PDB file of N, CA and C in Angstrom:
ATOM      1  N   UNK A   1      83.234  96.190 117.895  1.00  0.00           N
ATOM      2  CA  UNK A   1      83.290  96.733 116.551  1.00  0.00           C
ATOM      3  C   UNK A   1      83.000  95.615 115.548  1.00  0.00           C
ATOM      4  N   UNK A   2      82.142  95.997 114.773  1.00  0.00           N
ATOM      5  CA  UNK A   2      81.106  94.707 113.545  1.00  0.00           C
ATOM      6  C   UNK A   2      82.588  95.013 112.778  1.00  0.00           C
ATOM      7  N   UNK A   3      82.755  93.744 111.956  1.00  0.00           N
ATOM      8  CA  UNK A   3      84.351  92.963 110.616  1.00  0.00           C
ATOM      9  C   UNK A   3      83.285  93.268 109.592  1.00  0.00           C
ATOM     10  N   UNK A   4      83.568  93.938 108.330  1.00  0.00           N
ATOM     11  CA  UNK A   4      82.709  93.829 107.386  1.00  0.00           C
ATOM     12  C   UNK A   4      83.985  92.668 106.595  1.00  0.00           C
ATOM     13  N   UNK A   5      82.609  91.991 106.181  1.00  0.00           N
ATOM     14  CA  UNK A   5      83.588  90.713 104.647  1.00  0.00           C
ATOM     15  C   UNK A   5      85.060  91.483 104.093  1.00  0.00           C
ATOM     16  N   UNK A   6      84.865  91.111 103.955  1.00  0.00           N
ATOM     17  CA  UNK A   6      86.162  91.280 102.728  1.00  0.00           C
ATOM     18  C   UNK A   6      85.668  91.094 101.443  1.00  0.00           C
ATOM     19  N   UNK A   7      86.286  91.527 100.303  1.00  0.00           N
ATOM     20  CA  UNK A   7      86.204  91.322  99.266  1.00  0.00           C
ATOM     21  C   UNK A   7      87.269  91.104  98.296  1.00  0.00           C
ATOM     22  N   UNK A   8      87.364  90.286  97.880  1.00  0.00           N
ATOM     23  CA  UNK A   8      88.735  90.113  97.062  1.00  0.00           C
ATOM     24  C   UNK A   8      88.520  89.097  95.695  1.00  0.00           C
ATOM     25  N   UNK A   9      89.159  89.174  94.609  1.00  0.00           N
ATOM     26  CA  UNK A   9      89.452  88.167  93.610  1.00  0.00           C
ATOM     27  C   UNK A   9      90.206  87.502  93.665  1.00  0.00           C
ATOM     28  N   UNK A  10      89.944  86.165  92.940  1.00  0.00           N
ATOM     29  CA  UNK A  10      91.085  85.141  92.996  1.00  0.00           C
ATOM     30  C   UNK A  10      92.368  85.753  92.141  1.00  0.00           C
ATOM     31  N   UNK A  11      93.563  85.125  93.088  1.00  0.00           N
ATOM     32  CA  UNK A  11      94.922  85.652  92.581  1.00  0.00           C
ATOM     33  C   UNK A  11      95.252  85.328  91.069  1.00  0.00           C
ATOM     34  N   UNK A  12      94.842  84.121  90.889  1.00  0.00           N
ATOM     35  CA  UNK A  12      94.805  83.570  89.043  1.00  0.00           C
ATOM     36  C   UNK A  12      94.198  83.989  88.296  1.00  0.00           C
ATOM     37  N   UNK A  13      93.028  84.927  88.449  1.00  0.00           N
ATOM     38  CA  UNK A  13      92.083  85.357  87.469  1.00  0.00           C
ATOM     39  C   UNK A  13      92.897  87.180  86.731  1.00  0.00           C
ATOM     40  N   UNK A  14      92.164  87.226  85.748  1.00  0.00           N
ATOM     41  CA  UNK A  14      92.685  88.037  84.778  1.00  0.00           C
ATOM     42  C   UNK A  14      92.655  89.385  85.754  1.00  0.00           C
ATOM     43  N   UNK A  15      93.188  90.841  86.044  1.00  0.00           N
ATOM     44  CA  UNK A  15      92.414  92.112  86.514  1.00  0.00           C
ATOM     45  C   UNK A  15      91.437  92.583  85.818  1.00  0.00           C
ATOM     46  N   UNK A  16      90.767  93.172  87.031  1.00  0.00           N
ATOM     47  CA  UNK A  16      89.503  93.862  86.349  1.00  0.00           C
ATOM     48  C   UNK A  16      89.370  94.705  85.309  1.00  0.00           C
ATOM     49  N   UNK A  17      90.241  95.778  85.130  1.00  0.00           N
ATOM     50  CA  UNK A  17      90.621  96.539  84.392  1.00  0.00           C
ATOM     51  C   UNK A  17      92.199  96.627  83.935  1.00  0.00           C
ATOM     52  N   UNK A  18      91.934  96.938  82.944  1.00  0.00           N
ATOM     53  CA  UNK A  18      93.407  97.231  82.057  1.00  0.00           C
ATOM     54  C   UNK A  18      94.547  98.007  82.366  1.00  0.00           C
ATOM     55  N   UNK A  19      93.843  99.290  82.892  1.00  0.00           N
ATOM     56  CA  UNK A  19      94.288 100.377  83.485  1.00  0.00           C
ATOM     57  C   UNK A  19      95.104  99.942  84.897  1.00  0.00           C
ATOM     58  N   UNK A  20      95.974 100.027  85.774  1.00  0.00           N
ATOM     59  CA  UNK A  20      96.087  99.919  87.134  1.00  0.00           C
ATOM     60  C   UNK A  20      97.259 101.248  87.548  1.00  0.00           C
ATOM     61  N   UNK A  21      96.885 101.651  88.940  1.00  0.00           N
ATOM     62  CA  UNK A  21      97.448 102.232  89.632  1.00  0.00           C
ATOM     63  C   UNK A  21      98.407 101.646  90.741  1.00  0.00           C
ATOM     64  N   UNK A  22      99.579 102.148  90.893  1.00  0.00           N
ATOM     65  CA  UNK A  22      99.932 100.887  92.238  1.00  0.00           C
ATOM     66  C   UNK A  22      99.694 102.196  93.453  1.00  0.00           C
ATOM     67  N   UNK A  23      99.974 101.376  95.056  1.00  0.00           N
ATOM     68  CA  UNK A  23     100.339 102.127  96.073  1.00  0.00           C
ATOM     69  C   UNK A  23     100.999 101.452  97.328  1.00  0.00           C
ATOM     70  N   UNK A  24     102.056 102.195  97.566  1.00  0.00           N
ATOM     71  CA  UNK A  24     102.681 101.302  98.387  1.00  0.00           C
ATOM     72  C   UNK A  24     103.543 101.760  99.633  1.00  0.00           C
ATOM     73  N   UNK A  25     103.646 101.557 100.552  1.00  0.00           N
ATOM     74  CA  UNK A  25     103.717 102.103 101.765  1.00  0.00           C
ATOM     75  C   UNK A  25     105.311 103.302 101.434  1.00  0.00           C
ATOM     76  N   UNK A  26     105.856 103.046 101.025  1.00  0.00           N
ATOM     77  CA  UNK A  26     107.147 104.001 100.276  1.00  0.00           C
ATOM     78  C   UNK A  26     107.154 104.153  98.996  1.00  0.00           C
ATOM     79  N   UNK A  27     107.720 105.042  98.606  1.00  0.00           N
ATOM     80  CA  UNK A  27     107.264 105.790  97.228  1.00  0.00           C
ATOM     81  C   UNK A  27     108.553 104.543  96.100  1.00  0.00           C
ATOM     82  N   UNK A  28     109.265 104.059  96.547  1.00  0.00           N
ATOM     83  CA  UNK A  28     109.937 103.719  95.404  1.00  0.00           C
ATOM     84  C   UNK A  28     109.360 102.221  95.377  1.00  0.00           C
ATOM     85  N   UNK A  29     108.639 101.423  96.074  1.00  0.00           N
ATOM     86  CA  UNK A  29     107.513 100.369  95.502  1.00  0.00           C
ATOM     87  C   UNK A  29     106.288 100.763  94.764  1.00  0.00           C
ATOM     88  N   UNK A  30     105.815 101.997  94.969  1.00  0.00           N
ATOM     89  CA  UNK A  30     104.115 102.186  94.014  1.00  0.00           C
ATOM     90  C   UNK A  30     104.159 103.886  93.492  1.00  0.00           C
ATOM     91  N   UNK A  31     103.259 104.192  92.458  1.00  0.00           N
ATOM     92  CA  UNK A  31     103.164 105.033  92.015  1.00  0.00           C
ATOM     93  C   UNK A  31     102.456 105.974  92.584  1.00  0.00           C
ATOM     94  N   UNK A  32     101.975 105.671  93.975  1.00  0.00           N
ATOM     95  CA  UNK A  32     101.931 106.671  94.834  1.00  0.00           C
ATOM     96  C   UNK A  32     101.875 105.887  96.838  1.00  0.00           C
ATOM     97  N   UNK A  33     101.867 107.006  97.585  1.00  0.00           N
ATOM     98  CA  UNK A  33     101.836 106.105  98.783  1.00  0.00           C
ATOM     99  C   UNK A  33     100.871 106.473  99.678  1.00  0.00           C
ATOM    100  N   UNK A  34     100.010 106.654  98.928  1.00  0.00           N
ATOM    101  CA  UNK A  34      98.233 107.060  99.475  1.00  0.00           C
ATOM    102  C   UNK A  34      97.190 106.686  98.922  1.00  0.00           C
ATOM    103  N   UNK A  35      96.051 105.951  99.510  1.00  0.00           N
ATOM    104  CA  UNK A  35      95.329 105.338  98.559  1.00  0.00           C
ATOM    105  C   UNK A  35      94.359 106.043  97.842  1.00  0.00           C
ATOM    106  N   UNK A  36      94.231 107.248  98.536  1.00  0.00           N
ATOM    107  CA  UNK A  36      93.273 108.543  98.559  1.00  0.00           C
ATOM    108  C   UNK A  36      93.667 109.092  96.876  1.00  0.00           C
ATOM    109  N   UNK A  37      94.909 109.334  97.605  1.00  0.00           N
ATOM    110  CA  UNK A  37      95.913 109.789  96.138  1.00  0.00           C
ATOM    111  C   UNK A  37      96.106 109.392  95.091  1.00  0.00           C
ATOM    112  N   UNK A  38      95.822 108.006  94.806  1.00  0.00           N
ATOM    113  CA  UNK A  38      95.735 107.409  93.857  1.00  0.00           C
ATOM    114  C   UNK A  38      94.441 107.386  93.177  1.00  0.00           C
ATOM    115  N   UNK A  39      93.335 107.579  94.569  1.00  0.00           N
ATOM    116  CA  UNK A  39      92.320 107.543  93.532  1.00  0.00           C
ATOM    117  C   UNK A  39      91.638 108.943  92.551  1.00  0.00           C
ATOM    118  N   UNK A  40      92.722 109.894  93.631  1.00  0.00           N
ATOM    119  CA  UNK A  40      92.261 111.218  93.068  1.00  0.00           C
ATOM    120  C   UNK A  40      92.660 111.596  91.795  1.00  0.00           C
ATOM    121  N   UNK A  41      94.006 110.731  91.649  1.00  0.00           N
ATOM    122  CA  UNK A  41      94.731 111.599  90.405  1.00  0.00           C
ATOM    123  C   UNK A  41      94.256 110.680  89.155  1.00  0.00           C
ATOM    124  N   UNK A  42      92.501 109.459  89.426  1.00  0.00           N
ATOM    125  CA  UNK A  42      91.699 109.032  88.289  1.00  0.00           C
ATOM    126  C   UNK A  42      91.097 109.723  87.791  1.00  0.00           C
ATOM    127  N   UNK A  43      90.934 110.214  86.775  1.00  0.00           N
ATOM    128  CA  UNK A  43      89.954 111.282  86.149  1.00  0.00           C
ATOM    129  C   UNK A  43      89.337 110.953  85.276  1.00  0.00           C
ATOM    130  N   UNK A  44      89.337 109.836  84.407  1.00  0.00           N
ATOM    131  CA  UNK A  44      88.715 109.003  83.058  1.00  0.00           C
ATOM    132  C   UNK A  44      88.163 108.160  83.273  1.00  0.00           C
ATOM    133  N   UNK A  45      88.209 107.641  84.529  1.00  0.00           N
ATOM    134  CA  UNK A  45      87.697 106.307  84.125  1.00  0.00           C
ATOM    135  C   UNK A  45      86.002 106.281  84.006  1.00  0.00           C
ATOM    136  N   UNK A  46      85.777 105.447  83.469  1.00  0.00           N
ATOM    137  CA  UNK A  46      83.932 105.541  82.704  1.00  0.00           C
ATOM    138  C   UNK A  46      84.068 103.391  83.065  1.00  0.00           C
ATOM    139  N   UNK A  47      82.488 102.986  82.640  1.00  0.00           N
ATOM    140  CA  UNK A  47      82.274 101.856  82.601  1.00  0.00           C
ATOM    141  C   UNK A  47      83.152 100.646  81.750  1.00  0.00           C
ATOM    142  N   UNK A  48      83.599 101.329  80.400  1.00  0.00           N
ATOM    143  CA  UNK A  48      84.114 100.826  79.498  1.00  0.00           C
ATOM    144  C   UNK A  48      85.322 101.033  79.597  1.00  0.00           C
ATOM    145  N   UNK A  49      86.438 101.648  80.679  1.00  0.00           N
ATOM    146  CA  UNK A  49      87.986 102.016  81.021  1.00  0.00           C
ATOM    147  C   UNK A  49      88.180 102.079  82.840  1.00  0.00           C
ATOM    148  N   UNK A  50      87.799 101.015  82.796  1.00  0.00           N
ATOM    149  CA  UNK A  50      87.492 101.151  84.722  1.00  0.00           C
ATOM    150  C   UNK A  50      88.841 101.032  84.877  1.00  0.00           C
ATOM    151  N   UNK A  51      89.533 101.433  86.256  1.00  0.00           N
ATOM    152  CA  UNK A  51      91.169 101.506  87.006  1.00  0.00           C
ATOM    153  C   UNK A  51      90.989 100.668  88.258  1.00  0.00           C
ATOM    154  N   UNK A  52      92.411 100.102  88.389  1.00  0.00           N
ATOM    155  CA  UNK A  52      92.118  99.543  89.335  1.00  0.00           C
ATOM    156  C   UNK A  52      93.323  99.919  90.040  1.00  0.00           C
ATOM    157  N   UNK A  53      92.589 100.498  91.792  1.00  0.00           N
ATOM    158  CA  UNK A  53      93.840 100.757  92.360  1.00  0.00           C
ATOM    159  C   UNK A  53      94.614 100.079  93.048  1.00  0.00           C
ATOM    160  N   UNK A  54      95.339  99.171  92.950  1.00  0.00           N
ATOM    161  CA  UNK A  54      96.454  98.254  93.355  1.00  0.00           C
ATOM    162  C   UNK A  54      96.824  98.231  94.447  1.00  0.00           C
ATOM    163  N   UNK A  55      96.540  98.013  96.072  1.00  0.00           N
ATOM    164  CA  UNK A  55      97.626  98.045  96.984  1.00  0.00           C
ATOM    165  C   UNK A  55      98.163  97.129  97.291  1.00  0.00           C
ATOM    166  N   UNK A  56      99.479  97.724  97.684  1.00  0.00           N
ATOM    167  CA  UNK A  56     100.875  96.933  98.095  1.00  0.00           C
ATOM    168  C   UNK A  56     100.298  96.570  99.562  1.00  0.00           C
ATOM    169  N   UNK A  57     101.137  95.277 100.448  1.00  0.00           N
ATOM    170  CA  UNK A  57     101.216  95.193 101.742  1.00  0.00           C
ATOM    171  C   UNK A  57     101.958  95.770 102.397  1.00  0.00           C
ATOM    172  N   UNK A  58     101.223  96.721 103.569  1.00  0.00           N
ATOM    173  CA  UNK A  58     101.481  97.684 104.360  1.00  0.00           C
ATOM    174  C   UNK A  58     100.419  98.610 105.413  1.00  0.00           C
ATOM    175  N   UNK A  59     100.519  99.402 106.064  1.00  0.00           N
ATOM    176  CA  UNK A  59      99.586  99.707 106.633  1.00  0.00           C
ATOM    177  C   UNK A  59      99.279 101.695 105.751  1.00  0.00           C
ATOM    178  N   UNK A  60      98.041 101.763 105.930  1.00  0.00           N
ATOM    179  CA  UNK A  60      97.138 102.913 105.190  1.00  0.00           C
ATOM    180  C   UNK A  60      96.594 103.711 106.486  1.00  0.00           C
ATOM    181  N   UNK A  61      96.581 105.345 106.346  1.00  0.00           N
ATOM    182  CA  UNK A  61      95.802 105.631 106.957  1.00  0.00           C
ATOM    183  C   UNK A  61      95.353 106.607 106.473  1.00  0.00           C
ATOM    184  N   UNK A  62      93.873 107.264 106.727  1.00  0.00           N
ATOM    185  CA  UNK A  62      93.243 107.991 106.435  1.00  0.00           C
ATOM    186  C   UNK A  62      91.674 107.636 105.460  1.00  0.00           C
ATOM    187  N   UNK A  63      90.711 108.736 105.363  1.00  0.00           N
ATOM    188  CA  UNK A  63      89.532 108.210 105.262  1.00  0.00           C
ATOM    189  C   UNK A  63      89.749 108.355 103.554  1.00  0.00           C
ATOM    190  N   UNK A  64      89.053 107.043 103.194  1.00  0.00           N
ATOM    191  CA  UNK A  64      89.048 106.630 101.111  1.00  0.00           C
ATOM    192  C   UNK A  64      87.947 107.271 100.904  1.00  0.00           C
ATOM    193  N   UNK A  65      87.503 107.908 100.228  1.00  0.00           N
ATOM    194  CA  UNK A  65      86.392 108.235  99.358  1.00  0.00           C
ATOM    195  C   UNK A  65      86.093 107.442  97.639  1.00  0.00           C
ATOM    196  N   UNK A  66      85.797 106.406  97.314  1.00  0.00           N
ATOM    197  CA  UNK A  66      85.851 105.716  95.915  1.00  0.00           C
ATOM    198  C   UNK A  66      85.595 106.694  95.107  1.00  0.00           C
ATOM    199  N   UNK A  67      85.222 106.627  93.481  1.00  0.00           N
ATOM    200  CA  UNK A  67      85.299 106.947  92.514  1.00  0.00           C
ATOM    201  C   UNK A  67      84.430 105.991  91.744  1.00  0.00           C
ATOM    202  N   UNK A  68      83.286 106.276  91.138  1.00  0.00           N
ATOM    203  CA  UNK A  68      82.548 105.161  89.952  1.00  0.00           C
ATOM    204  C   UNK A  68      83.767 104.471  89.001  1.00  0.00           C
ATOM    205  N   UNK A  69      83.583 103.138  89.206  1.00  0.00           N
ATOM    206  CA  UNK A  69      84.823 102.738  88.224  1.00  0.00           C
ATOM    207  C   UNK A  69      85.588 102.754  88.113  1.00  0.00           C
ATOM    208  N   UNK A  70      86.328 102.990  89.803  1.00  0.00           N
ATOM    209  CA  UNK A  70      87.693 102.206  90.474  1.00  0.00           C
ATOM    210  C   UNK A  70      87.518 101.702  91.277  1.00  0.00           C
ATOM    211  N   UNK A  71      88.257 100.129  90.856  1.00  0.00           N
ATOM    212  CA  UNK A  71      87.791  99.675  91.863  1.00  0.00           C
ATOM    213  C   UNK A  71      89.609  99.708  93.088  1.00  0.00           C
ATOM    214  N   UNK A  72      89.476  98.932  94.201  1.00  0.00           N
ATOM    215  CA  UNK A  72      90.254  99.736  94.893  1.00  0.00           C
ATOM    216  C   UNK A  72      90.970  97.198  95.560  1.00  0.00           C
ATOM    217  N   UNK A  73      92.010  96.796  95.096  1.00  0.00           N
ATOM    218  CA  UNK A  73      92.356  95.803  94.914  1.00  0.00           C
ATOM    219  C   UNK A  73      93.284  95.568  96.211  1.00  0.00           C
ATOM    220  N   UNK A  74      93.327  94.730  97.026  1.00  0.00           N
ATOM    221  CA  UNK A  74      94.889  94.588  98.135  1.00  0.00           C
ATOM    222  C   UNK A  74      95.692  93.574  97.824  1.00  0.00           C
ATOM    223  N   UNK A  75      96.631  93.154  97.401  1.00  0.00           N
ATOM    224  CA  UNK A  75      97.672  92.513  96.997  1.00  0.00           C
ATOM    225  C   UNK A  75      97.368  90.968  98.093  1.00  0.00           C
ATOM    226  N   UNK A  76      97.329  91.354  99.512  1.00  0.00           N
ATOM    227  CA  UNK A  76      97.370  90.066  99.943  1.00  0.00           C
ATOM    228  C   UNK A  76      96.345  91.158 101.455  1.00  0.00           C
ATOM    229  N   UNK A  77      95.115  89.988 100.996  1.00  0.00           N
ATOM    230  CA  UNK A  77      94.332  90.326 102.237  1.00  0.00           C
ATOM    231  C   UNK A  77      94.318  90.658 103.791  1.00  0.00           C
ATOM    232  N   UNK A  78      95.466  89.666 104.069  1.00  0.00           N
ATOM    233  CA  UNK A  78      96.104  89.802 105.777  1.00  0.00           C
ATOM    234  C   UNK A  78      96.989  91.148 105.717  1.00  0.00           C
ATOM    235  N   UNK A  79      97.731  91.634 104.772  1.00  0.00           N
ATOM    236  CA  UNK A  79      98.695  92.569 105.202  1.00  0.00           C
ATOM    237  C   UNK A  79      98.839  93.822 104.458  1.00  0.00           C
ATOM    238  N   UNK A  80      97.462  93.770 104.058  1.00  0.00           N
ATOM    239  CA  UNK A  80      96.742  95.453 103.256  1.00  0.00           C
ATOM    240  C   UNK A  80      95.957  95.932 104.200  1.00  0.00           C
ATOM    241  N   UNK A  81      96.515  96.699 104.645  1.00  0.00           N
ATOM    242  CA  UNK A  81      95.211  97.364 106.475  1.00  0.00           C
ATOM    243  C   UNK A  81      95.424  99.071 105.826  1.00  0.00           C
ATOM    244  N   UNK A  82      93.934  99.316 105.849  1.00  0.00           N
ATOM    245  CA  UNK A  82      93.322 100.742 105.909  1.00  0.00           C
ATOM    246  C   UNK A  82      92.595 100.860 106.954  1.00  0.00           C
ATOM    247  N   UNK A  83      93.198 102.024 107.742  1.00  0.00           N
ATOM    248  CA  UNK A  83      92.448 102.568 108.815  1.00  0.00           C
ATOM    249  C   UNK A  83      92.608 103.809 108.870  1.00  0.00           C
ATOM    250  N   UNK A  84      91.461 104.187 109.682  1.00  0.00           N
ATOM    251  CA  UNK A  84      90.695 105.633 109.321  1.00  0.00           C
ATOM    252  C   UNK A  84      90.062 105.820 110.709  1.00  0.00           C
ATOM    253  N   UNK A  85      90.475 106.884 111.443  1.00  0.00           N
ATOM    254  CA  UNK A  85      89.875 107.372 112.969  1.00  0.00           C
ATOM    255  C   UNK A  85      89.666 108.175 113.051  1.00  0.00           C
ATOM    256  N   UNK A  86      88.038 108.344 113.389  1.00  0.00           N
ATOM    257  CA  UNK A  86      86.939 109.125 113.353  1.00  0.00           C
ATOM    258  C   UNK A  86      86.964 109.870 114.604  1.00  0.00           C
ATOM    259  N   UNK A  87      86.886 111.422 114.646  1.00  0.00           N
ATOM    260  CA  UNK A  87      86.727 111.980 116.134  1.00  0.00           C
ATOM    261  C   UNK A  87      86.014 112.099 116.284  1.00  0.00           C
ATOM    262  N   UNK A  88      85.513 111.817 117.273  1.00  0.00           N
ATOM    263  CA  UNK A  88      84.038 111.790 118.693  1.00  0.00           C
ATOM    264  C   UNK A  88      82.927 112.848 118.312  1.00  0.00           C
ATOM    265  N   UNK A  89      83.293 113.620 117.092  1.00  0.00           N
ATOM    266  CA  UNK A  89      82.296 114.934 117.271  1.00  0.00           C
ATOM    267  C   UNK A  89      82.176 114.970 115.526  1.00  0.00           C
ATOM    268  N   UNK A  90      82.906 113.896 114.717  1.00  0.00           N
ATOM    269  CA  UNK A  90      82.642 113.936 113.404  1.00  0.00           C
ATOM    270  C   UNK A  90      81.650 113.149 113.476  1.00  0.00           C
ATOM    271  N   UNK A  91      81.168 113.472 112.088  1.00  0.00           N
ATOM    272  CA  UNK A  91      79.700 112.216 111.001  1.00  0.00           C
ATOM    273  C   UNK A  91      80.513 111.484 111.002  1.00  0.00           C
ATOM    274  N   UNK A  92      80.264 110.001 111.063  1.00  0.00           N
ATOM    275  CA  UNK A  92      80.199 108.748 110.433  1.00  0.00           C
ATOM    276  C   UNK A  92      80.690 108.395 108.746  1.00  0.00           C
ATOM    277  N   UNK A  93      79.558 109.294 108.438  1.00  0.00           N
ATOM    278  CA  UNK A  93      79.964 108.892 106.920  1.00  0.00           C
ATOM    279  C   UNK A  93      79.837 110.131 106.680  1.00  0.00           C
ATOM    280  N   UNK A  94      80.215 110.515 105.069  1.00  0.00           N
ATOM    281  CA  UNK A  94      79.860 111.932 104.380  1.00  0.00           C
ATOM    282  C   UNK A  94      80.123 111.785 102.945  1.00  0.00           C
ATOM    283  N   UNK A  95      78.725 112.292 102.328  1.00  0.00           N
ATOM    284  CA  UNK A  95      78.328 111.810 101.670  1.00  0.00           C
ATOM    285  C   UNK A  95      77.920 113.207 100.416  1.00  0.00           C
TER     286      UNK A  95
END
């Protein structure tokens, strides 16, 4: 199985957006405990009010679909895991 990069910002630099969502493996650390969920309940955001969805360290499951202009952030790279398992007879992607 191909590692895609990672992507992440430095911890000192300002957030991307103003706006943030948290998510976190139990509901009384983040404002929700799905990352899906968090991005669904974005409805505004445009170029000029981008969100950023925040995750806590913990483990995620299920398939993300993004949103133009959220971006989707992990608190600490080693211990933000999203995984998503595909059955033998689904697409790949969907689009």
């Amino acid at each position: 199985m191909e590692r895609r990069p990672r992507v992440t910002r430095p911890r000192s630099g300002p957030p991307l957006a103003k706006r943030q969502i948290s998510v976190a493996p139990d509901s009384a650390s983040g404002s929700f405990t799905s990352v899906q969920a968090a991005i669904d309940s974005v409805t505004d955001a445009t170029e000029e009010n981008p969100v950023d969805v925040v995750v806590r360290p913990g483990s995620y499951s299920g398939m993300v679909r993004t949103r133009d202009w959220v971006n989707i952030i992990g608190e600490d790279r080693d211990r933000c895991i999203l995984t998503y398992t595909r059955k033998p007879d689904q697409k790949q992607h969907l689009t």
